[in-house]
Amino acid sequence: WSLGCVIYQMATGKHLFHGYHEYDIFNAVVRVAYKLPDDFSNIIGDLIQKLVVNIFYVVCLL
């Protein structure tokens, strides 16, 4: 999870999750609400999508 966030920030220079307040950012993280830029590399985009997944969903499947 955190590796995906770091890779995104290194590639774009921006944070993966945005919001006006800390609560908005918290909700974006919980909902895994992010958008990759249109001009993003497919390889990096695929890697980020595989790393930044809904952890709560994965834990429930186990």
Coordinates of N, CA and C in Angstrom, one line a residue:
W1 N 0.8 -1.2 0.0 CA 0.0 0.0 0.0 C 0.9 1.3 0.0
S2 N 1.7 1.4 1.0 CA 2.5 2.6 1.1 C 3.5 2.7 -0.1
L3 N 4.0 1.6 -0.5 CA 5.0 1.6 -1.7 C 4.3 2.2 -2.9
G4 N 3.0 1.8 -3.1 CA 2.3 2.4 -4.3 C 2.1 3.9 -4.1
C5 N 1.8 4.4 -2.9 CA 1.7 5.8 -2.7 C 3.0 6.6 -2.9
V6 N 4.1 6.0 -2.5 CA 5.4 6.6 -2.7 C 5.8 6.6 -4.2
I7 N 5.5 5.5 -4.9 CA 5.9 5.5 -6.3 C 5.0 6.5 -7.0
Y8 N 3.8 6.7 -6.7 CA 2.9 7.7 -7.3 C 3.5 9.1 -7.1
Q9 N 3.9 9.4 -5.8 CA 4.4 10.7 -5.5 C 5.7 10.9 -6.2
M10 N 6.6 9.9 -6.3 CA 7.9 10.1 -7.0 C 7.6 10.3 -8.5
A11 N 6.6 9.7 -9.1 CA 6.4 9.8 -10.5 C 5.7 11.1 -10.9
T12 N 4.9 11.7 -10.0 CA 4.1 12.8 -10.3 C 4.5 14.1 -9.5
G13 N 5.1 13.9 -8.3 CA 5.4 15.0 -7.5 C 4.2 15.5 -6.7
K14 N 3.1 14.7 -6.7 CA 1.9 15.0 -6.0 C 1.5 13.9 -5.1
H15 N 0.6 14.2 -4.1 CA 0.1 13.1 -3.2 C -1.0 12.4 -4.0
L16 N -1.1 11.1 -3.6 CA -2.1 10.2 -4.3 C -3.5 10.6 -3.9
F17 N -3.7 10.9 -2.6 CA -5.1 11.3 -2.1 C -5.2 12.7 -1.8
H18 N -6.3 13.3 -2.2 CA -6.4 14.8 -2.0 C -7.7 15.1 -1.2
G19 N -7.8 16.2 -0.6 CA -8.9 16.7 0.1 C -8.7 18.1 0.7
Y20 N -9.8 18.8 1.0 CA -9.7 20.1 1.5 C -9.3 20.1 3.0
H21 N -9.8 19.0 3.7 CA -9.5 18.8 5.1 C -9.0 17.4 5.4
E22 N -8.4 17.2 6.5 CA -7.9 15.9 6.9 C -9.0 14.8 6.8
Y23 N -10.2 15.2 7.1 CA -11.3 14.2 7.1 C -11.6 13.8 5.6
D24 N -11.5 14.7 4.7 CA -11.7 14.4 3.3 C -10.6 13.5 2.8
I25 N -9.3 13.7 3.2 CA -8.2 12.8 2.8 C -8.4 11.4 3.4
F26 N -8.9 11.4 4.7 CA -9.1 10.1 5.3 C -10.2 9.3 4.6
N27 N -11.3 10.0 4.2 CA -12.3 9.3 3.4 C -11.8 8.8 2.1
A28 N -11.0 9.6 1.4 CA -10.4 9.2 0.1 C -9.5 7.9 0.3
V29 N -8.8 7.9 1.4 CA -7.9 6.7 1.7 C -8.8 5.5 1.9
V30 N -9.8 5.6 2.8 CA -10.7 4.5 3.1 C -11.4 4.0 1.9
R31 N -11.8 4.9 1.0 CA -12.6 4.5 -0.2 C -11.6 4.1 -1.3
V32 N -10.3 4.3 -1.1 CA -9.3 4.1 -2.2 C -9.7 4.9 -3.4
A33 N -10.0 6.2 -3.2 CA -10.5 7.1 -4.3 C -9.3 7.9 -4.8
Y34 N -8.8 7.5 -5.9 CA -7.7 8.2 -6.6 C -7.9 8.1 -8.1
K35 N -7.2 9.0 -8.8 CA -7.3 8.9 -10.3 C -5.9 9.1 -10.8
L36 N -5.5 8.2 -11.7 CA -4.2 8.2 -12.3 C -4.2 9.2 -13.5
P37 N -3.2 10.0 -13.7 CA -3.2 11.0 -14.8 C -3.3 10.2 -16.1
D38 N -3.9 10.9 -17.1 CA -4.1 10.3 -18.4 C -2.7 9.9 -19.1
D39 N -1.7 10.8 -18.9 CA -0.5 10.6 -19.6 C 0.5 9.7 -18.8
F40 N 0.0 8.9 -17.8 CA 0.8 8.1 -16.9 C 1.2 6.8 -17.7
S41 N 2.4 6.4 -17.4 CA 3.0 5.2 -18.0 C 2.1 4.0 -17.6
N42 N 1.8 3.1 -18.6 CA 1.0 1.9 -18.3 C 1.6 1.0 -17.2
I43 N 2.9 0.9 -17.3 CA 3.7 0.0 -16.4 C 3.6 0.5 -15.0
I44 N 3.8 1.8 -14.8 CA 3.7 2.4 -13.4 C 2.3 2.4 -13.0
G45 N 1.4 2.7 -13.8 CA 0.0 2.8 -13.5 C -0.5 1.4 -13.0
D46 N -0.2 0.4 -13.8 CA -0.6 -1.0 -13.4 C 0.0 -1.4 -12.0
L47 N 1.3 -1.0 -11.8 CA 1.9 -1.3 -10.5 C 1.2 -0.7 -9.4
I48 N 0.9 0.6 -9.5 CA 0.2 1.4 -8.5 C -1.2 0.8 -8.2
Q49 N -1.9 0.4 -9.3 CA -3.2 -0.2 -9.1 C -3.2 -1.5 -8.4
K50 N -2.1 -2.3 -8.6 CA -1.9 -3.5 -7.9 C -1.5 -3.4 -6.4
L51 N -0.8 -2.3 -6.1 CA -0.3 -2.1 -4.8 C -1.3 -1.4 -3.9
V52 N -2.0 -0.4 -4.5 CA -3.0 0.4 -3.7 C -4.3 -0.2 -3.9
V53 N -4.6 -1.2 -3.1 CA -5.9 -1.9 -3.1 C -6.7 -1.6 -1.8
N54 N -7.9 -2.0 -1.8 CA -8.7 -1.8 -0.6 C -8.3 -2.9 0.4
I55 N -7.5 -2.6 1.4 CA -7.0 -3.5 2.3 C -8.1 -4.2 3.1
F56 N -9.1 -3.5 3.4 CA -10.2 -4.0 4.2 C -10.9 -5.2 3.4
Y57 N -11.1 -5.0 2.1 CA -11.7 -6.0 1.3 C -10.8 -7.2 1.2
V58 N -9.5 -7.1 1.1 CA -8.6 -8.2 1.0 C -8.6 -9.0 2.3
V59 N -8.6 -8.3 3.4 CA -8.6 -8.9 4.7 C -9.8 -9.8 4.9
C60 N -11.0 -9.2 4.5 CA -12.2 -10.0 4.6 C -12.2 -11.2 3.8
L61 N -11.5 -11.2 2.6 CA -11.5 -12.4 1.8 C -10.7 -13.5 2.4
L62 N -9.7 -13.2 3.3 CA -8.9 -14.2 3.9 C -9.7 -14.9 5.0

